[in-house]
Coordinates of C-alpha atoms in Angstrom, one line a residue:
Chain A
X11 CA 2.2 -41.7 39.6
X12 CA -1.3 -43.0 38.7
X13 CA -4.5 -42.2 40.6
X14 CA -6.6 -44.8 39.2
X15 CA -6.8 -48.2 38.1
X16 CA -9.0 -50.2 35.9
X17 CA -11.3 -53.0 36.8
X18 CA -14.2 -55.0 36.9
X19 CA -17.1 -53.2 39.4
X20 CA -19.4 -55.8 41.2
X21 CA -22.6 -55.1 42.6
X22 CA -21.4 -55.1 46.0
X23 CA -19.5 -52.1 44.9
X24 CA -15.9 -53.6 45.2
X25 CA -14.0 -53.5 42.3
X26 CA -12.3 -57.0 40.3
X27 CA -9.1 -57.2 38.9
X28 CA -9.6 -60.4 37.1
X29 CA -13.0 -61.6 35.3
X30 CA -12.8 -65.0 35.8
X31 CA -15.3 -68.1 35.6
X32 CA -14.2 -70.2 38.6
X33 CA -15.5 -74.1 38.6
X34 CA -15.5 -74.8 42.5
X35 CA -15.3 -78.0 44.4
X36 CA -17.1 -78.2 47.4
X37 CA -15.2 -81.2 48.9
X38 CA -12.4 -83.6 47.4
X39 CA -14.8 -86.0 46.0
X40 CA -15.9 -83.6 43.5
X41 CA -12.0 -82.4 43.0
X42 CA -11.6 -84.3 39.5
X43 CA -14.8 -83.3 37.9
X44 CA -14.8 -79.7 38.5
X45 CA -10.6 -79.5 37.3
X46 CA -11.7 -81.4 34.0
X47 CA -14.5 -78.7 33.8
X48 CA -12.5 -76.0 34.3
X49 CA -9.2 -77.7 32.3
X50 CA -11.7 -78.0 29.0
X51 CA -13.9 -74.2 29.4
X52 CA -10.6 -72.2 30.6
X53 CA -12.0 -71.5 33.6
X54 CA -10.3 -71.1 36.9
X55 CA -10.7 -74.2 39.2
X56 CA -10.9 -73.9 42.8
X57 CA -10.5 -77.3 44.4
X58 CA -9.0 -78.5 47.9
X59 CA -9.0 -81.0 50.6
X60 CA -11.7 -80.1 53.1
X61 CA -15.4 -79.8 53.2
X62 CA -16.2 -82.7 54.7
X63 CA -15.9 -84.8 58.5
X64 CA -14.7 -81.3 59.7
X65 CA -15.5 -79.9 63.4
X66 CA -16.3 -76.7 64.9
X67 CA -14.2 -73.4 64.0
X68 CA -12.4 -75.2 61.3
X69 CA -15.5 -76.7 59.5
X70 CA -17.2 -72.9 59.8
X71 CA -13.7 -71.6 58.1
X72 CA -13.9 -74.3 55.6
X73 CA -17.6 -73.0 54.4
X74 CA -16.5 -69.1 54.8
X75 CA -13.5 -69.7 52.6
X76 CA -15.7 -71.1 49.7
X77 CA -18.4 -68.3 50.4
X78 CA -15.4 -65.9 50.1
X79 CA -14.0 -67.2 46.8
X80 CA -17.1 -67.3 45.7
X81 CA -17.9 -64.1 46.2
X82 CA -14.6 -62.6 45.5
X83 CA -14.1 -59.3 43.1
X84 CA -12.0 -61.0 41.0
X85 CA -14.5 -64.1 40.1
X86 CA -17.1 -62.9 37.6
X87 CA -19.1 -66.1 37.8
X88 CA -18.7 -69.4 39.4
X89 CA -20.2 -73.0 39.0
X90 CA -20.2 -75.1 42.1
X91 CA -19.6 -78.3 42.3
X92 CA -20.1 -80.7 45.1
X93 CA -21.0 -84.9 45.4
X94 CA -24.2 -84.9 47.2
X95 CA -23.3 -86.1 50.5
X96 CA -20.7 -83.4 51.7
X97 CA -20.7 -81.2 55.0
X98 CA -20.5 -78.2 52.6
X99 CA -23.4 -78.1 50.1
X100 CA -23.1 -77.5 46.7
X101 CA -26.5 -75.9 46.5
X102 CA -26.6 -74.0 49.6
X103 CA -23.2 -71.6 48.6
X104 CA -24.9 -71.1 45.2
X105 CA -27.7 -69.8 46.4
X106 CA -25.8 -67.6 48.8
X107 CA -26.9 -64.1 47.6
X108 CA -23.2 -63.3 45.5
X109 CA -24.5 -60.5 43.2
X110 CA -23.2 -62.7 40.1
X111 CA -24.3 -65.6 38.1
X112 CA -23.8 -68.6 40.2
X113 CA -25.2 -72.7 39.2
X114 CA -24.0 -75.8 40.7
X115 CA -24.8 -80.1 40.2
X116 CA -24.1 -82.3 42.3
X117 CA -22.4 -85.4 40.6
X118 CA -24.3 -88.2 41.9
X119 CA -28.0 -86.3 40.8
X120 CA -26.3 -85.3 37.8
X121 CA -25.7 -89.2 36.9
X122 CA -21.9 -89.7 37.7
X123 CA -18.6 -88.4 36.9
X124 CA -18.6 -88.4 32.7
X125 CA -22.6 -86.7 33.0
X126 CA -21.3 -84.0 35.3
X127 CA -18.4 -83.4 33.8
X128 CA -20.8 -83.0 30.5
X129 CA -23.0 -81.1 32.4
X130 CA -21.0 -78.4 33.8
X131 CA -18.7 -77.7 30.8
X132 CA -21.8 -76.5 29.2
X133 CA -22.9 -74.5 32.3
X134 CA -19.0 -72.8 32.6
X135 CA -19.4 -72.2 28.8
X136 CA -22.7 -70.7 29.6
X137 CA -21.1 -69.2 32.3
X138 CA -18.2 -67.4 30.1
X139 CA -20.3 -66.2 27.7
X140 CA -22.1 -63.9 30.4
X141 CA -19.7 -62.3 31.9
X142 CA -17.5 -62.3 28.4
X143 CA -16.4 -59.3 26.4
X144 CA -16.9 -57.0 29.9
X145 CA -15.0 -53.4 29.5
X146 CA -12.6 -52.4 32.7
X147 CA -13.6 -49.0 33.9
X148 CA -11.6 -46.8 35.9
X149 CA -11.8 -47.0 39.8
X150 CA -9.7 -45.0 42.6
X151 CA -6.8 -46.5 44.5
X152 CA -8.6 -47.1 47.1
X153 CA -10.4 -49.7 46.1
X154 CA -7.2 -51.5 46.0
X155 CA -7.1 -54.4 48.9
X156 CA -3.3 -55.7 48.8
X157 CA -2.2 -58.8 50.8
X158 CA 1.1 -59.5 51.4
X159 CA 2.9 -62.7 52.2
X160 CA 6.2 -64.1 52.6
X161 CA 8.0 -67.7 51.8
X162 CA 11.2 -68.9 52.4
X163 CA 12.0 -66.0 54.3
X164 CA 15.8 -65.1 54.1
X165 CA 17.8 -61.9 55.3
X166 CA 17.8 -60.0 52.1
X167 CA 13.8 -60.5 52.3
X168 CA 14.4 -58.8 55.5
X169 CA 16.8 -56.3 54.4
X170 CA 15.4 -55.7 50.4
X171 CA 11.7 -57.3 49.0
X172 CA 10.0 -56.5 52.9
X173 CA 10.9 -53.3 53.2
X174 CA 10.2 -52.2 49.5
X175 CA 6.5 -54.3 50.2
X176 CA 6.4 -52.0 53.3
X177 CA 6.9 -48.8 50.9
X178 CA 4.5 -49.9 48.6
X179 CA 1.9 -51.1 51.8
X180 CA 2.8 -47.0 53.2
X181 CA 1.8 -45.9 49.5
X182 CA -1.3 -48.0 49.2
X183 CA -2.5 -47.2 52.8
X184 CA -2.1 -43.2 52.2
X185 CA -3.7 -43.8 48.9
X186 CA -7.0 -45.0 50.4
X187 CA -6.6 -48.3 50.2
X188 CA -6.3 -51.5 52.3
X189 CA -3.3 -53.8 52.7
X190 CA -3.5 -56.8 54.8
X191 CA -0.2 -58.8 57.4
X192 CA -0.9 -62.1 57.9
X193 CA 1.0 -65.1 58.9
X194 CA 0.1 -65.2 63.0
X195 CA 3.2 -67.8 63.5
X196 CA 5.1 -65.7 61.8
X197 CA 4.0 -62.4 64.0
X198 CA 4.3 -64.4 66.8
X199 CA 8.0 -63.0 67.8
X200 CA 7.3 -59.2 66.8
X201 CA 3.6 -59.2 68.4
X202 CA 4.7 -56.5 71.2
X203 CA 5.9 -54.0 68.1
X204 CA 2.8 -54.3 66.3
X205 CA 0.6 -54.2 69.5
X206 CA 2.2 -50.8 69.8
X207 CA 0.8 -49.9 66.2
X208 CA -2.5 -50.7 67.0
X209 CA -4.9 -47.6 66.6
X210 CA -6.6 -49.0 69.5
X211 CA -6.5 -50.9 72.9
X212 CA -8.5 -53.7 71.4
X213 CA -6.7 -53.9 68.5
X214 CA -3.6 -54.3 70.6
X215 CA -4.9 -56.4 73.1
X216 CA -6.0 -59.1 69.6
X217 CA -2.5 -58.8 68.1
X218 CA -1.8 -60.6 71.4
X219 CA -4.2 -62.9 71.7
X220 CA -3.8 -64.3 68.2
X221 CA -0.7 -65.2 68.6
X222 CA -1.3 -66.6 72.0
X223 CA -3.9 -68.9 71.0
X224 CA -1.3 -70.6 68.2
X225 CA 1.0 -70.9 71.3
X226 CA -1.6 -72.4 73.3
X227 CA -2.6 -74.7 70.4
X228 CA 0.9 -76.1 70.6
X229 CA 1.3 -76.4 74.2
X230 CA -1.6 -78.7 74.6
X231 CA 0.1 -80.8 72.5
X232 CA 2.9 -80.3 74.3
X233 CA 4.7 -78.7 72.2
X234 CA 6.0 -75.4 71.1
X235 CA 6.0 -73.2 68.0
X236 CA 9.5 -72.4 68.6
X237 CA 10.9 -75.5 67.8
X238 CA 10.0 -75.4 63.9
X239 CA 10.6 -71.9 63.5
X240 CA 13.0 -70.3 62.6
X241 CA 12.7 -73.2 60.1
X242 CA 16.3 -75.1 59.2
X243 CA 16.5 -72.7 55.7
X244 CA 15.8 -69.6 57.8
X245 CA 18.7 -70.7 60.0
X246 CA 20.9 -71.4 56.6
X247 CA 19.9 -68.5 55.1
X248 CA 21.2 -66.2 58.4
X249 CA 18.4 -66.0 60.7
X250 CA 19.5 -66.5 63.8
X251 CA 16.0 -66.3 66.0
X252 CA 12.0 -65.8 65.7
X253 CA 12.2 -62.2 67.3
X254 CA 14.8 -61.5 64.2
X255 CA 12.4 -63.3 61.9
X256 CA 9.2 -61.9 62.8
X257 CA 11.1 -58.1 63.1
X258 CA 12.3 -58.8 59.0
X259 CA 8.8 -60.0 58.3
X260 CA 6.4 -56.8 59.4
X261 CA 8.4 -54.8 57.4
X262 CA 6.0 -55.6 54.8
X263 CA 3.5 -53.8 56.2
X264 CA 5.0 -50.3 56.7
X265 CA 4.5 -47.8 59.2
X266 CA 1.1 -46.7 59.4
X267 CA -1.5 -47.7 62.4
X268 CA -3.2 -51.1 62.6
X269 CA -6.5 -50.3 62.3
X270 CA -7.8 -54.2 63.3
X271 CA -7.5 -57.7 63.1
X272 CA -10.0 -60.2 61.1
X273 CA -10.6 -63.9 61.2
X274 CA -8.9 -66.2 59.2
X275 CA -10.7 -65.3 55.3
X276 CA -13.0 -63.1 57.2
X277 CA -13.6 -60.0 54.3
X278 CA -11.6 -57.0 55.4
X279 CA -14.2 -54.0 55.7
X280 CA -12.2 -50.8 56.7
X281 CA -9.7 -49.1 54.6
X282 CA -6.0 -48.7 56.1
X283 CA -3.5 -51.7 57.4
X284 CA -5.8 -54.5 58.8
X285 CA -3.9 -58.1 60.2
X286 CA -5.5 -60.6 59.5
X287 CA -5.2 -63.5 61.9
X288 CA -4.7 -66.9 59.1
X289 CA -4.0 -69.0 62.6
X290 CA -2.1 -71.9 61.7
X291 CA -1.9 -71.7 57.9
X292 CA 1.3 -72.0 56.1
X293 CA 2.3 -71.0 52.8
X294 CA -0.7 -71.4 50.1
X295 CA -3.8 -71.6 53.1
X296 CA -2.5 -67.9 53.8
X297 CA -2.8 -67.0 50.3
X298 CA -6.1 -68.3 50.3
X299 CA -7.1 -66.5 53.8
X300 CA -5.7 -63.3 52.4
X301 CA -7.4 -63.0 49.0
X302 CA -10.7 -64.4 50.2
X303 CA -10.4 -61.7 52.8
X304 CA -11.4 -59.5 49.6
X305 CA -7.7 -59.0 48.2
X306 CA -7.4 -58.8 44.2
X307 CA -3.5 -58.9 44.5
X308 CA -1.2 -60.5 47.0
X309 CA 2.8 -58.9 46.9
X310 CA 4.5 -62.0 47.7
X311 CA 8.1 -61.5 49.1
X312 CA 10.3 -64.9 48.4
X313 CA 14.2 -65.7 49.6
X314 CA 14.4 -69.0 48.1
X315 CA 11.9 -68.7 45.5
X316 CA 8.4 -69.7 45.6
X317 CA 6.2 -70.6 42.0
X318 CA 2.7 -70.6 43.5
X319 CA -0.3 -68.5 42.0
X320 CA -3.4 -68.2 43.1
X321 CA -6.6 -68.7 41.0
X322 CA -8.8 -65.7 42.9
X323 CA -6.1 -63.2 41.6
X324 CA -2.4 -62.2 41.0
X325 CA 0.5 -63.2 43.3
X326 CA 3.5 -60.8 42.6
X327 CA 6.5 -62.7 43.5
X328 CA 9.2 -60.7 45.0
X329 CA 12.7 -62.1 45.5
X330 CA 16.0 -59.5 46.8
X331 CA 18.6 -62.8 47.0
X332 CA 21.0 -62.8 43.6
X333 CA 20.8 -66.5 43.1
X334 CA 17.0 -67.1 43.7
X335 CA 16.4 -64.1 41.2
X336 CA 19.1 -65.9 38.5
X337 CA 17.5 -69.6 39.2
X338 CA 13.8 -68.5 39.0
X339 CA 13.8 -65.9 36.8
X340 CA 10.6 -67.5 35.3
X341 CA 8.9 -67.8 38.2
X342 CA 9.5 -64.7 40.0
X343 CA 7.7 -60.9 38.7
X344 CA 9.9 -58.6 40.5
X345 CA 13.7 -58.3 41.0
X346 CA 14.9 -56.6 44.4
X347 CA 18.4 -57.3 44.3
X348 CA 19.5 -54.0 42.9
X349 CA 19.0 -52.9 46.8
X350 CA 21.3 -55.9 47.8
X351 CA 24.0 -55.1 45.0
X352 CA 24.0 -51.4 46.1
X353 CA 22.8 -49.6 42.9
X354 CA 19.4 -49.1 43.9
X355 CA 17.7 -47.3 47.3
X356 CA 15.0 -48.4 48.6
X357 CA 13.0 -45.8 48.0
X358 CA 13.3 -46.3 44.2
X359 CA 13.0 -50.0 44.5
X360 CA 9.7 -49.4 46.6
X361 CA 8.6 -46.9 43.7
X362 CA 9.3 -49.3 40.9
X363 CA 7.8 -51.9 43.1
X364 CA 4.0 -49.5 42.7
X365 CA 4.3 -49.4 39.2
X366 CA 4.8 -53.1 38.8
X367 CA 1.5 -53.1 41.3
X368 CA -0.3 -51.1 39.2
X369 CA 0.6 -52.7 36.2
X370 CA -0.5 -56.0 37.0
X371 CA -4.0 -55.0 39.0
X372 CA -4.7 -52.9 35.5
X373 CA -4.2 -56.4 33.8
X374 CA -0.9 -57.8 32.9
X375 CA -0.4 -61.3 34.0
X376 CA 2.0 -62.2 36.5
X377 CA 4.2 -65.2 36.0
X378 CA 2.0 -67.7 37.4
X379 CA -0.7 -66.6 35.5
X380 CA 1.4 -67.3 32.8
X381 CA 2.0 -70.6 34.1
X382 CA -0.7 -71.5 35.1
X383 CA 0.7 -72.4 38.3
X384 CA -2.1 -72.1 40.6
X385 CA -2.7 -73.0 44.2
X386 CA -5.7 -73.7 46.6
X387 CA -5.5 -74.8 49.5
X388 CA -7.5 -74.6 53.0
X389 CA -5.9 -74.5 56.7
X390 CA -6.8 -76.1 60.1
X391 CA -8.0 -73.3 62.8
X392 CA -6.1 -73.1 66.0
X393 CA -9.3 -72.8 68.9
Chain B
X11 CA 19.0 -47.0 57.1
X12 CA 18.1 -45.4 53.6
X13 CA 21.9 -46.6 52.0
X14 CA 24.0 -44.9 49.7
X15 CA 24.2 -45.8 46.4
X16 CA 28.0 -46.7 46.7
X17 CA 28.2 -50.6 46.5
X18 CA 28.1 -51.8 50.5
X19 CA 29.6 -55.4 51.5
X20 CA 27.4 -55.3 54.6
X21 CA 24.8 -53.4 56.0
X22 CA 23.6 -51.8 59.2
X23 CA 19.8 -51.8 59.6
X24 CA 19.5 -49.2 62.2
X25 CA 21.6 -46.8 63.5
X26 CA 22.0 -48.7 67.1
X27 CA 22.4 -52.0 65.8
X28 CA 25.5 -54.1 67.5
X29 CA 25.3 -56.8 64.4
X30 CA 26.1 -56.1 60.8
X31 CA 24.8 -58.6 57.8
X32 CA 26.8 -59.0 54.8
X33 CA 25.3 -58.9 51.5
X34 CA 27.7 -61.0 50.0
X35 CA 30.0 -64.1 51.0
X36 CA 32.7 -62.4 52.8
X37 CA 36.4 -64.1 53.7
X38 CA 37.8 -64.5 57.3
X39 CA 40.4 -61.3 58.1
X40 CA 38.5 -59.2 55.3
X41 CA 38.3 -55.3 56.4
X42 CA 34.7 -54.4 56.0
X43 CA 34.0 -51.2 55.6
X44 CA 30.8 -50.0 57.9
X45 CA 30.2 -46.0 56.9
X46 CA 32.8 -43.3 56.2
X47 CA 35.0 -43.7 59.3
X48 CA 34.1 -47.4 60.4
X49 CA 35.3 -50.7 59.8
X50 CA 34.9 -54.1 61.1
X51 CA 37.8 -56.7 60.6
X52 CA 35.9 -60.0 60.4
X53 CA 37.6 -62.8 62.6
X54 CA 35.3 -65.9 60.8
X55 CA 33.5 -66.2 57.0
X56 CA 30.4 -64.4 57.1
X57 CA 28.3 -66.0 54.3
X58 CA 25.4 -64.0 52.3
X59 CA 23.0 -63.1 54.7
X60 CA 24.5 -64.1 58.5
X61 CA 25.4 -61.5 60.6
X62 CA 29.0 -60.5 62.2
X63 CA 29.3 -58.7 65.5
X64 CA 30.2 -54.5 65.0
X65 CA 31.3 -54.4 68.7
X66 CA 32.0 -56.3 71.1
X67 CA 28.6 -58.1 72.8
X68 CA 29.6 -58.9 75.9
X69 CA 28.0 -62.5 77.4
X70 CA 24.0 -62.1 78.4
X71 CA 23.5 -58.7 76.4
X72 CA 21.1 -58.2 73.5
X73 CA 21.7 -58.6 69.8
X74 CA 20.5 -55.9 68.1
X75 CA 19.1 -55.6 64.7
X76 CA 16.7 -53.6 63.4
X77 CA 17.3 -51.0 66.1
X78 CA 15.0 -53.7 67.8
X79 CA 16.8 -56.7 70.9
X80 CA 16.3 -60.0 68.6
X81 CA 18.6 -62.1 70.9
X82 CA 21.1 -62.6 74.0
X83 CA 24.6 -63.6 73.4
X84 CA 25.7 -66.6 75.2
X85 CA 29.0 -66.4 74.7
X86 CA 31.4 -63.2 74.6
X87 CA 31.2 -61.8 71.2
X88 CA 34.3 -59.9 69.3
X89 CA 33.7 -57.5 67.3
X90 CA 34.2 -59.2 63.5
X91 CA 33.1 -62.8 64.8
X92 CA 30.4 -64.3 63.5
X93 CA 27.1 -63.8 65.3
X94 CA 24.7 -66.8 64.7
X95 CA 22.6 -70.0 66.8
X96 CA 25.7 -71.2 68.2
X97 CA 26.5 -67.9 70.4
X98 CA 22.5 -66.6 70.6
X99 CA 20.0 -67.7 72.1
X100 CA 16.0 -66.1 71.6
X101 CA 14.9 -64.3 73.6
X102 CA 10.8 -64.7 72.5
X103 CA 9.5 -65.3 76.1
X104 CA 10.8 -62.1 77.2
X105 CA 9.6 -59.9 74.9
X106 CA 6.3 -61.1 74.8
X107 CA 6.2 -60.4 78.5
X108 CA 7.3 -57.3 78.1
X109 CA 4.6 -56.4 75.6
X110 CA 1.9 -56.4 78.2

């Protein structure tokens, strides 16, 4: 097995897995201009729905997000672009101290859409030209930060693709590294079993408040989080309850302690297994919490079969389910249904799984790189 | 719960479990076999994924999976019969009582 990898260094000493210009919107105004930027330089584009008429905890998380990507190993540069009126300015996260070249416009000083659009291809040009032609040099394992997620969730995710994730999270963690568990609704009915991970009190005590504050959220609304989950293709697929659910889902993260938990996006500092609290995110605003949490890969367990990328860094898509893995085959990176079919243990499948890891972190595109199928997108904060 | 590499129909996720999930669509009245010197007769279709009883589960006990409770029968369960949302019910509340 490898004990190194091969990546970008930054100056804030972490360690990129991807060397990419990214052409930022700061708000949905300036959505179109900075996707026809980035569509014409071949630069990533990191556009959304927020950063404007947003309040307290949510509008912070908005601005930390785009700080995050921003300053995220696996961006090389970025150009920022915002409108001119926003809640999040365009100029005030480009001058955020990132350790790499950073501009920004503003469409309506630039002169309109057509003059910024103009305007910043030749910046992202600029931009790509910089950081172009930039060698990969060897760095340990652990620098690694590995996020994990799960969509669709089925029983032979629970069975197969979590517990191999879980063997690889073990591997990582003993390695030096960092992995991250997200997905608070989703640790909402296993939160006693992790409490009991937790290398301290505190970090116990968080598990459960996390997941009590989603509750809460619901329950002034007067409503619970029970009644959409297990969702109607969880219940099709063979789950039966949230305890089962939740129980199938932390298998992703192994066995080792939980050192803490983290904010939603909040950059993960300590090495070890960290949760990270992505409140009441759902699918792609986890993926977005996780990698701008500092993670340059995400291992993405899917039942039914999920396409989305993400353009901070890979997305490994895991599926264990025969049919997903026969209808998605382009979509999907990894194939864990040897475990299912009984021709492969888990122990191999998790071993495989590393080298798969390894191979794409030391630079071979996952599908949706391939594809191109990227998603952004930024959640609402439960307070 | 490391499994064999012999091609299983349905698997056991820890040792104390009372449920069994197939890993393939399995017919009513099928003999499934559990390890070496267990087997289940299933009384219903057990689809991809959905769990059957291993024992009985008499009404009000715990479904276990995972070596973990992940439910309460609400209905006595044969051993064979299909264990899903019509004859469980969740059992969140407790356990997150019980976790502090």
């Amino acid at each position: 097995m490898k004990t190194s990898v091969l990546g970008y260094w930054r100056k804030d000493g972490t360690i990129g897995v991807r060397n990419h210009v990214a052409v930022i919107a700061t708000v949905l105004c300036s959505r179109h201009v900075a996707e026809e930027i980035a569509r014409q330089t071949g630069a990533v584009a990191i556009t959304h729905e927020r950063g404007c008429l947003e309040l307290g905890d949510t509008k912070a998380h908005t601005e930390l997000v785009l700080r995050n990507a921003i300053g995220h190993p696996n961006i090389g540069a970025a150009l920022v672009v915002g409108l001119g009126c926003e809640q999040v300015s365009a100029r005030r996260l480009a001058e955020t101290e990132a350790g790499k070249p950073v501009r920004w416009i503003d469409i309506r000083a630039t002169g309109g859409t057509t003059k910024a659009i103009a305007v910043g291809i030749k910046l992202a040009r600029a931009l790509s030209k910089e950081i172009e032609g930039r060698a990969r040099e060897r760095a340990g394992l652990d620098e690694l930060v590995v996020a994990t997620q799960c969509g669709s969730s089925d029983t032979a995710a629970g069975i197969a693709s979590n517990p191999a994730v879980g063997i690889v999270a073990d591997w990582v963690v003993h390695a030096g590294g960092t992995v991250i568990l997200g997905e608070t609704p989703s640790l909402y009915g296993a939160a006693g079993v992790l409490a009991e991970r937790a290398a301290t009190p505190d970090t116990a005590a968080r598990i459960l408040e996390i997941t009590d504050n989603i509750e809460r959220y619901y329950a002034r609304m007067g409503r619970s989080l029970r009644e959409a989950n297990p969702t109607p293709g969880n219940i099709e697929r063979g789950l039966t309850t949230l305890v089962e659910k939740s129980l199938g889902g932390i298998r992703k993260a192994g066995t080792t302690p939980i050192k803490g938990v983290v904010r939603p996006a909040e950059r993960v500092c300590g090495k070890g297994l960290w949760i990270m609290d992505t409140s009441l995110g759902l699918g792609t605003h986890v993926s977005t919490d996780m990698l701008c949490g500092g993670a340059q890969v995400m291992l993405y367990t899917t039942g039914g079969g999920n396409p989305m990328g993400s353009p901070l860094g890979p997305v490994i898509k895991i599926a264990a389910t025969p049919d997903t893995v026969a209808a998605m085959q382009d979509s999907l990176d990894f194939d864990a249904s040897p475990v299912i079919q009984g021709t492969e243990t888990l122990a191999e499948c998790g071993e495989r799984l590393v080298s798969c890891l390894l191979d794409v972190v030391n630079g071979k595109p996952t599908k949706a790189e391939q594809l191109g199928s990227y998603a952004f997108a930024i959640g609402t904060i439960a307070s | 719960m490391e499994r064999s590499m012999a091609v299983e129909r349905a698997v056991v996720m820890a040792c104390e479990d009372n449920v069994v999930t197939a890993i393939c669509d399995l017919p009513a009245g099928e003999m499934v076999r559990i390890s070496e010197e267990e087997r289940v007769e299933l009384r219903d279709p057990i689809a991809f994924g959905h769990k059957f009883a291993r024992t009985a589960i008499p009404k009000g006990t715990y479904i276990v999976k995972y070596g973990a409770r992940i439910g309460r029968a609400t209905s006595n369960i044969r051993p064979g019969e299909h264990v899903h949302i019509h004859n469980v019910q969740d059992i969140v509340d407790e356990v997150r009582r019980d976790a502090r």
